[in-house]
mmCIF file of C-alpha atoms in Angstrom:
data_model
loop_
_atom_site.group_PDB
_atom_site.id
_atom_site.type_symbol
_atom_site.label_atom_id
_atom_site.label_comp_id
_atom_site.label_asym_id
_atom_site.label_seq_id
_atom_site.Cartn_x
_atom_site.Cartn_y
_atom_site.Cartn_z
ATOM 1 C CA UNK I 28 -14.330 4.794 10.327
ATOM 2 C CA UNK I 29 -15.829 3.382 7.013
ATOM 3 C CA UNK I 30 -16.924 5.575 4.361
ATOM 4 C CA UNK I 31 -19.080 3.488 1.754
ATOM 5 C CA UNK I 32 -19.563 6.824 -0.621
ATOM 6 C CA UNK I 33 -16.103 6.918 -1.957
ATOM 7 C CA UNK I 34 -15.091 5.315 -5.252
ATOM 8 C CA UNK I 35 -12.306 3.786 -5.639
ATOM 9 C CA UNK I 36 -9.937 2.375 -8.434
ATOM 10 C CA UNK I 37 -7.564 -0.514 -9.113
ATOM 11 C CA UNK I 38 -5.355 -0.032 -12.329
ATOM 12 C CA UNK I 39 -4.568 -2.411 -14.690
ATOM 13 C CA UNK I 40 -2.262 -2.465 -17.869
ATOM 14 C CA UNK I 41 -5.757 -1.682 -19.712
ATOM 15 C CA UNK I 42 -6.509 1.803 -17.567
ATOM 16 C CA UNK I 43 -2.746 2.590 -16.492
ATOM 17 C CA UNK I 44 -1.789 5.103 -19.567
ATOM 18 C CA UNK I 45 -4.854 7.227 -18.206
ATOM 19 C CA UNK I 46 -4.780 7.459 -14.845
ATOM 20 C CA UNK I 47 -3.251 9.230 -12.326
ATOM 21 C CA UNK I 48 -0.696 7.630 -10.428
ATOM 22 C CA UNK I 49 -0.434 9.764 -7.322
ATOM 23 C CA UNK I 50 2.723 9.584 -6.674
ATOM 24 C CA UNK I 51 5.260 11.948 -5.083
ATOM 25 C CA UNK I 52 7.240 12.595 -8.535
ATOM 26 C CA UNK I 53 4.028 13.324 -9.960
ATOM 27 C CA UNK I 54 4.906 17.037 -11.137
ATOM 28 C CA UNK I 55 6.329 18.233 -14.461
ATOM 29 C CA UNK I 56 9.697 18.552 -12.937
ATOM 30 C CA UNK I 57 9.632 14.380 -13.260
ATOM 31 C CA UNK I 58 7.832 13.581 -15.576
ATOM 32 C CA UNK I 59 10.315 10.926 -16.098
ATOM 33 C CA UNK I 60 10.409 9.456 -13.220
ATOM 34 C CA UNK I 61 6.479 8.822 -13.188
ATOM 35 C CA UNK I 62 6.347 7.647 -16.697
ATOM 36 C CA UNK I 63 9.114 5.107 -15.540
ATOM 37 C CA UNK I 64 7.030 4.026 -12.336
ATOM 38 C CA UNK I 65 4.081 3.624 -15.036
ATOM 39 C CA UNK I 66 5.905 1.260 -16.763
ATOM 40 C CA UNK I 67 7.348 -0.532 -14.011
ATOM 41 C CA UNK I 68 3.485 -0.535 -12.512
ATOM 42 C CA UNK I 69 2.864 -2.514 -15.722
ATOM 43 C CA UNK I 70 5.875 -5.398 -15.649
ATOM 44 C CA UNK I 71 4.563 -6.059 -11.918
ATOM 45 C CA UNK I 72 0.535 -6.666 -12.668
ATOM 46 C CA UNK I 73 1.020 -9.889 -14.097
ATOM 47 C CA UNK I 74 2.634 -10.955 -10.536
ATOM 48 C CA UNK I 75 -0.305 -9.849 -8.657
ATOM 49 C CA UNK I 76 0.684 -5.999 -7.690
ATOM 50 C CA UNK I 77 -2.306 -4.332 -7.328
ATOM 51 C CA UNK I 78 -1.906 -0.189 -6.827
ATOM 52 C CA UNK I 79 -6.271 0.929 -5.589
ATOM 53 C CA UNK I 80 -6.695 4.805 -5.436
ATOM 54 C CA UNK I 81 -9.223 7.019 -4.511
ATOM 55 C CA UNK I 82 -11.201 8.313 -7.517
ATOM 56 C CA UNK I 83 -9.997 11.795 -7.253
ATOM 57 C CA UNK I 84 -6.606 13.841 -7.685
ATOM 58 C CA UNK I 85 -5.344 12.761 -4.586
ATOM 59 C CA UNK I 86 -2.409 11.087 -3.044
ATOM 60 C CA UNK I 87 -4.909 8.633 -1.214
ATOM 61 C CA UNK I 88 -3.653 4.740 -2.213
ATOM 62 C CA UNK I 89 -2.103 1.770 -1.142
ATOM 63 C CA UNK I 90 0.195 -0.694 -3.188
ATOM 64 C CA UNK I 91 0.823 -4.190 -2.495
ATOM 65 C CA UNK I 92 2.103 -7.622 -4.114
ATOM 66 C CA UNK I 93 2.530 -11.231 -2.635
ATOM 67 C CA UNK I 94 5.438 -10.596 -0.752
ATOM 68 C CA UNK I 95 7.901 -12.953 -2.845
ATOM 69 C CA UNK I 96 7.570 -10.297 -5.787
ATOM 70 C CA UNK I 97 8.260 -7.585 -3.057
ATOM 71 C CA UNK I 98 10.584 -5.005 -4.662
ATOM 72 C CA UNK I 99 12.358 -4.845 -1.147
ATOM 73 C CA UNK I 100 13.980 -8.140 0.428
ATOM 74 C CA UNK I 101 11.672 -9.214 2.870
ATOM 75 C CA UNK I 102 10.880 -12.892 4.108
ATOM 76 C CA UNK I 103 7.477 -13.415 4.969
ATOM 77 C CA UNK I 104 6.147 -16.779 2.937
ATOM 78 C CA UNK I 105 2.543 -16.439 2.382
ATOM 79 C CA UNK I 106 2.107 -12.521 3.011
ATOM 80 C CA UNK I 107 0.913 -9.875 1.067
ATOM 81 C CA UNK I 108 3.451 -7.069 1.046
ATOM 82 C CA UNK I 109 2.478 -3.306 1.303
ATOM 83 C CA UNK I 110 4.682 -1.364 -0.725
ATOM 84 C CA UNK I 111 3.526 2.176 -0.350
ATOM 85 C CA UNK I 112 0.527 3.359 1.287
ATOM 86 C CA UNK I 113 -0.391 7.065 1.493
ATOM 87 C CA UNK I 114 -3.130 9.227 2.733
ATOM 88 C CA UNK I 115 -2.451 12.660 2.216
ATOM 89 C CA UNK I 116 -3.274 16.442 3.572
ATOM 90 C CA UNK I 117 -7.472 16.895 3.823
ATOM 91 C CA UNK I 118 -7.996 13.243 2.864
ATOM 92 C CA UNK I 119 -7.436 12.090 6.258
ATOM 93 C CA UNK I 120 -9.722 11.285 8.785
ATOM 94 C CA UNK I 121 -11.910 10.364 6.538
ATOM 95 C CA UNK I 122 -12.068 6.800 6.400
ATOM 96 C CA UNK I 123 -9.952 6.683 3.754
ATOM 97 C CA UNK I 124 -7.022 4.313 5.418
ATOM 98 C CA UNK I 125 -9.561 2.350 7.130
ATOM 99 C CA UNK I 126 -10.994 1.590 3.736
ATOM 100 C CA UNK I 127 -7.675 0.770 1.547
ATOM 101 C CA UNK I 128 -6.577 -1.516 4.547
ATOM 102 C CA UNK I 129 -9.734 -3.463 4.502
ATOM 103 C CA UNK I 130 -9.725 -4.046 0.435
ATOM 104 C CA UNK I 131 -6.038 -5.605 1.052
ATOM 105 C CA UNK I 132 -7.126 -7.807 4.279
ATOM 106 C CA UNK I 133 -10.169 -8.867 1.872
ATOM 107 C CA UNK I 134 -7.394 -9.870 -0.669
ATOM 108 C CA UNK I 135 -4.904 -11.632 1.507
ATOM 109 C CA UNK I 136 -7.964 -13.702 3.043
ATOM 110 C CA UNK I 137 -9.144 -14.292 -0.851
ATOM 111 C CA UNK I 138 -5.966 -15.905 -2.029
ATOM 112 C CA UNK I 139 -5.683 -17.199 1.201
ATOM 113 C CA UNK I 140 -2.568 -15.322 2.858
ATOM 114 C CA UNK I 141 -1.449 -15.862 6.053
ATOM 115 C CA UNK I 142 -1.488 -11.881 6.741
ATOM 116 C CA UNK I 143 -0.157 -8.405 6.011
ATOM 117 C CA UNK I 144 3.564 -7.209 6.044
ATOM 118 C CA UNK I 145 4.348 -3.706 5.730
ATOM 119 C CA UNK I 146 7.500 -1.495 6.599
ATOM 120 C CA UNK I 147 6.773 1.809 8.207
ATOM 121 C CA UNK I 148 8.235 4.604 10.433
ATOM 122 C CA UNK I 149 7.519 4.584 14.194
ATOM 123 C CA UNK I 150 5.250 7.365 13.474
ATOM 124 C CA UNK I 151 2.815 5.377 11.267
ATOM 125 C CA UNK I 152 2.882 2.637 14.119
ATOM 126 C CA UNK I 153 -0.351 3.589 16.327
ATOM 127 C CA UNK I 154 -2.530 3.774 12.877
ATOM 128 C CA UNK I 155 -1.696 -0.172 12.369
ATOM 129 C CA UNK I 156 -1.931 -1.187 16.510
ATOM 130 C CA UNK I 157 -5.887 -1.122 16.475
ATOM 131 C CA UNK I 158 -5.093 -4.173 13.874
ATOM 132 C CA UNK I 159 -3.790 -6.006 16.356
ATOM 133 C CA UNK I 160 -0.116 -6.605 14.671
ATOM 134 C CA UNK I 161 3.028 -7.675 15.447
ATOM 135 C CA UNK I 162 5.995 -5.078 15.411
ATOM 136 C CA UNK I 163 9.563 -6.090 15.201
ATOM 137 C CA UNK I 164 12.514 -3.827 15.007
ATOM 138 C CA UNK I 165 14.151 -3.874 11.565
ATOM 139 C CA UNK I 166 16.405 -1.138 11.253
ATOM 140 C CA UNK I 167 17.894 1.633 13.689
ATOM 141 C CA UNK I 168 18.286 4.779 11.823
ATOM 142 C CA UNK I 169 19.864 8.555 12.836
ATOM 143 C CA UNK I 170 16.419 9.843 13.242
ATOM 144 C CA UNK I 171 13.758 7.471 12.983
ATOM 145 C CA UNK I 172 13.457 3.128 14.219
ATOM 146 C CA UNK I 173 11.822 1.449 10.868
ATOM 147 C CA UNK I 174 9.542 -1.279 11.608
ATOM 148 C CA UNK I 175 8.801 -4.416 9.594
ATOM 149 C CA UNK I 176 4.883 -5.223 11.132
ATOM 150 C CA UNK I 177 2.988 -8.175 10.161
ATOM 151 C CA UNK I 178 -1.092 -8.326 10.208
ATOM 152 C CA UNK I 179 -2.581 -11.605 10.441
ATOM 153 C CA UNK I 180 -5.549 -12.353 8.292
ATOM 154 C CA UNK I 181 -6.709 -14.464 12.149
ATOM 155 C CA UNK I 182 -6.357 -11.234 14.321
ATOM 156 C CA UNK I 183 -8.771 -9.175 12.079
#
């Protein structure tokens, strides 16, 4: 479900210092901790991280870099690696993940990627199997199986 009406915004070392960042350690209690991720945002622009929001004080974004500048080891020549994407409380169902998705597909096919890669619980799986992906097992934890799923630019 698309919703054309919502904003949305990429940072850059130029808008960074004044945005919101929407992270989890957002609150006062760590402050340093999302100072530090500001600044780490910052060394990882130049190698083609890009971190899109919603235009609101929301925890509604995606982050993603060509996977050789992934911050987790991961092979996958050629991909675009999602490093956090997160669409939180009343902000769902609202097109919201459908949109962010699309803007990195649009990417990937721009610099000519061969796809997405992502890791993600088994919960998050069913959002990503109407994009037709491919699931592997990566990890088998206590609670939860972790899954490293790759999105073809050719199956969208």
């Amino acid at each position: 479900m698309e919703n054309t009406e919502l904003k949305y915004t990429i940072l850059t070392t130029e808008n960074i210092d004044k945005e919101h960042i929407c992270c989890a350690f957002s609150d006062k209690k760590c402050s340093e901790g999302y100072q530090l991720k500001k600044e780490w945002l910052k060394k990882e622009f130049p190698n083609g991280y890009v971190f899109r929001r919603l235009d609101a004080r929301a925890k509604v974004f995606i982050e993603y870099v060509p996977a050789e500048y992934a911050w987790i080891p991961v092979t996958a020549p050629n991909y675009l690696m999602i490093n956090c994407f997160w669409v939180s409380g009343q902000y769902k169902g609202h097109g919201h993940g459908y949109n962010l998705l699309q803007s990195v597909i649009e990417d990937a096919k721009k610099l000519q990627k061969n796809g997405l890669a992502t890791v993600v619980g088994t919960k998050k799986e069913p959002f990503y199997e109407r994009y037709q992906v491919v699931a592997e097992t990566w990890i088998q934890g206590n609670r939860k199986t972790v899954q490293r799923i790759f999105i073809t630019c050719n199956d969208v």
